[in-house]
Short mmCIF file of C-alpha atoms in Angstrom, two decimals:
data_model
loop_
_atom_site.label_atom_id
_atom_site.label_comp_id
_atom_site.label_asym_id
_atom_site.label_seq_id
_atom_site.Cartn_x
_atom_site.Cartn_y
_atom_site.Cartn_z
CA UNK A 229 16.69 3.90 -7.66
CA UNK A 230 13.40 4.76 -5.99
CA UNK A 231 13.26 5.07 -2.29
CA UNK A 232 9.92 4.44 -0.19
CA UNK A 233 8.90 5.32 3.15
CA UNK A 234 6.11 4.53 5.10
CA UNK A 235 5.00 6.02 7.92
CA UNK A 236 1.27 6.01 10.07
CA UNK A 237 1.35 2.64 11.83
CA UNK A 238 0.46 2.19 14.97
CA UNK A 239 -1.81 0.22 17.68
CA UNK A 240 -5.79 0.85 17.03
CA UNK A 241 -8.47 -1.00 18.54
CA UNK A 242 -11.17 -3.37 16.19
CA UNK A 243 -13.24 -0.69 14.62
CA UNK A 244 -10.87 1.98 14.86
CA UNK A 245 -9.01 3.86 11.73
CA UNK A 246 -5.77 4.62 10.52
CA UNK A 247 -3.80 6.22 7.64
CA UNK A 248 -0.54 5.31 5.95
CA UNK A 249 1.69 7.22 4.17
CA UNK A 250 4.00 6.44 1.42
CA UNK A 251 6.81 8.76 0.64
CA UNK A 252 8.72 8.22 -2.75
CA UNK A 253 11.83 9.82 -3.45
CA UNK A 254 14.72 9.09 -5.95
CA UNK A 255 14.54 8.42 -9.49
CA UNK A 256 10.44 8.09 -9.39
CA UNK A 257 8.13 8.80 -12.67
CA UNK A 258 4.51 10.28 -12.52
CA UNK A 259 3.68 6.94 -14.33
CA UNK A 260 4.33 4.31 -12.10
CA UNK A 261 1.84 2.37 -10.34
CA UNK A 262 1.33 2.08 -6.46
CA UNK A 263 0.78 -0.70 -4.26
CA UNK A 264 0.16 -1.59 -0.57
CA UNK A 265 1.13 -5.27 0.76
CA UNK A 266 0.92 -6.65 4.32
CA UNK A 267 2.61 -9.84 5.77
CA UNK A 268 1.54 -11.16 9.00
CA UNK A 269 3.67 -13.42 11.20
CA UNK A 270 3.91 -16.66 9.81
CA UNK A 271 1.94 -15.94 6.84
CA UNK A 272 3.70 -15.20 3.45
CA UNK A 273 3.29 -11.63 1.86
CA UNK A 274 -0.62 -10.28 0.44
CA UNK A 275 -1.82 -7.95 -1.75
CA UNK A 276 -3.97 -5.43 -0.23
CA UNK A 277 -3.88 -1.98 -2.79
CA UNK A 278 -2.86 -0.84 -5.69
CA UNK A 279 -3.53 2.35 -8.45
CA UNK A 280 -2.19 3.32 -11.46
CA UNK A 281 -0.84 6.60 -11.93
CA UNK A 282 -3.46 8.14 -12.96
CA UNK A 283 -5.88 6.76 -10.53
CA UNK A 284 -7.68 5.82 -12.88
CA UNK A 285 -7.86 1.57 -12.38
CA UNK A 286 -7.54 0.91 -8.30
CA UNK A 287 -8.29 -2.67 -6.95
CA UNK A 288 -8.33 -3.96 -3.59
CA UNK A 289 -8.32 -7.53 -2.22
CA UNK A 290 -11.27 -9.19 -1.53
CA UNK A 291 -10.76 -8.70 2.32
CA UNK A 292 -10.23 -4.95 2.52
CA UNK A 293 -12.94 -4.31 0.14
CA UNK A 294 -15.27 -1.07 1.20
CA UNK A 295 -12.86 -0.99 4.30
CA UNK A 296 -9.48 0.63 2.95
CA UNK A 297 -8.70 3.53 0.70
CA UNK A 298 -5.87 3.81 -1.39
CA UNK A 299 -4.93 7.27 -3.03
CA UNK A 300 -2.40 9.14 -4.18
CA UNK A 301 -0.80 13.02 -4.64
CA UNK A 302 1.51 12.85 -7.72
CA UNK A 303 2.91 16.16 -6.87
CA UNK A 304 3.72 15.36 -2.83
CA UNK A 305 5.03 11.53 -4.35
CA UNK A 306 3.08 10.00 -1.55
CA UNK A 307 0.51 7.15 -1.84
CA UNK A 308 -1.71 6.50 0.83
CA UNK A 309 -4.01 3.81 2.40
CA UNK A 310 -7.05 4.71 4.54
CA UNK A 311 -7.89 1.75 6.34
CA UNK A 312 -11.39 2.48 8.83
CA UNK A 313 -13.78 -0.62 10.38
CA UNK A 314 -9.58 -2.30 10.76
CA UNK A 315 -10.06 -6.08 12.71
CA UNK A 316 -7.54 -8.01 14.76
CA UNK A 317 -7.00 -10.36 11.13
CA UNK A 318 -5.63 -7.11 9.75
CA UNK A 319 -2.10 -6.76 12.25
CA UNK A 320 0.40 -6.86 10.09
CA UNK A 321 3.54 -5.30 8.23
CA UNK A 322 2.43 -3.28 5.92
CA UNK A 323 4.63 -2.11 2.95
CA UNK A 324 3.96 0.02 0.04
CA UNK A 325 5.53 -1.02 -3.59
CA UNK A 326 6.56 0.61 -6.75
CA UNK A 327 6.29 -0.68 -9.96
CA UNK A 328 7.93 0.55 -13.81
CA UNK A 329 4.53 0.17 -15.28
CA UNK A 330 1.12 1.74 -16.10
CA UNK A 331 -0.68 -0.67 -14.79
CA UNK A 332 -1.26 -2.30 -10.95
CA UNK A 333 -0.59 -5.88 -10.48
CA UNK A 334 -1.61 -7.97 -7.06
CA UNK A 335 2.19 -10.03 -7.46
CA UNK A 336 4.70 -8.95 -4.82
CA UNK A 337 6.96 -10.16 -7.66
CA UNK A 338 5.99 -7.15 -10.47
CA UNK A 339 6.66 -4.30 -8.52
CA UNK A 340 10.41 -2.76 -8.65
CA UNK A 341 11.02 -1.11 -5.36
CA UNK A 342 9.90 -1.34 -2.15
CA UNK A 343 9.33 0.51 1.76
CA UNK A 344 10.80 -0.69 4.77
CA UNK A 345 7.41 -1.55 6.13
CA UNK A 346 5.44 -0.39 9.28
CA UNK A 347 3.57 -2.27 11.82
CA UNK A 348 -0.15 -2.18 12.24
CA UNK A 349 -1.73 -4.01 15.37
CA UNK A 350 -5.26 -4.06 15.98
CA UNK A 351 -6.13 -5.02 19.24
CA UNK A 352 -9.55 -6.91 19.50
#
């Protein structure tokens, strides 16, 4: 099993910045991919993120586009997600994602194990 912990969530004002983290620990292998989600209240669960292990292939939804930053540091296990310019439509849970493959994928339902989640509000 693959644990996942995220951590750098917080309250920010529209405009502001903030960074995630994503620890991995467990059984985890240099060649998984990465992935952010968020779910809002009410809303069901979006892709945000996600990098292969190589960084080599990163995409980002449509809505976070040239706003968030998704990297990675194979040798601390930690993936992160730089999120600057953040808006009040981006509060959410946020929860990073493993997956057993060498590829990313944007379904919730491809990726094997999963963080607890941490909250981001942005206040307009």
């Amino acid at each position: 099993q693959v644990q996942l912990v995220e951590s750098g969530g917080g309250l920010v004002q529209a405009g502001g910045s903030l960074r995630l983290s994503c620890v991995a620990s467990g059984r985890t292998r240099s060649t998984d991919t990465s992935g952010w989600f968020r779910q809002a209240p009410g809303k069901e669960r979006e892709f945000v993120a996600a990098m292969d292990w190589s960084g080599g292939r990163i995409f980002y939804a449509d809505s976070v586009k040239g706003r968030f930053t998704i990297s990675r540091d194979n040798a601390k296990n930690t993936v992160y997600l730089q999120m600057n310019s953040l808006k009040p439509e981006d509060t959410a849970v946020y929860s990073c994602a493993r997956r057993r493959a060498v590829v990313g994928s944007k379904v919730p339902g491809d990726y094997d194990f999963w963080g607890q989640g941490t909250q981001v509000t942005v206040s307009s």
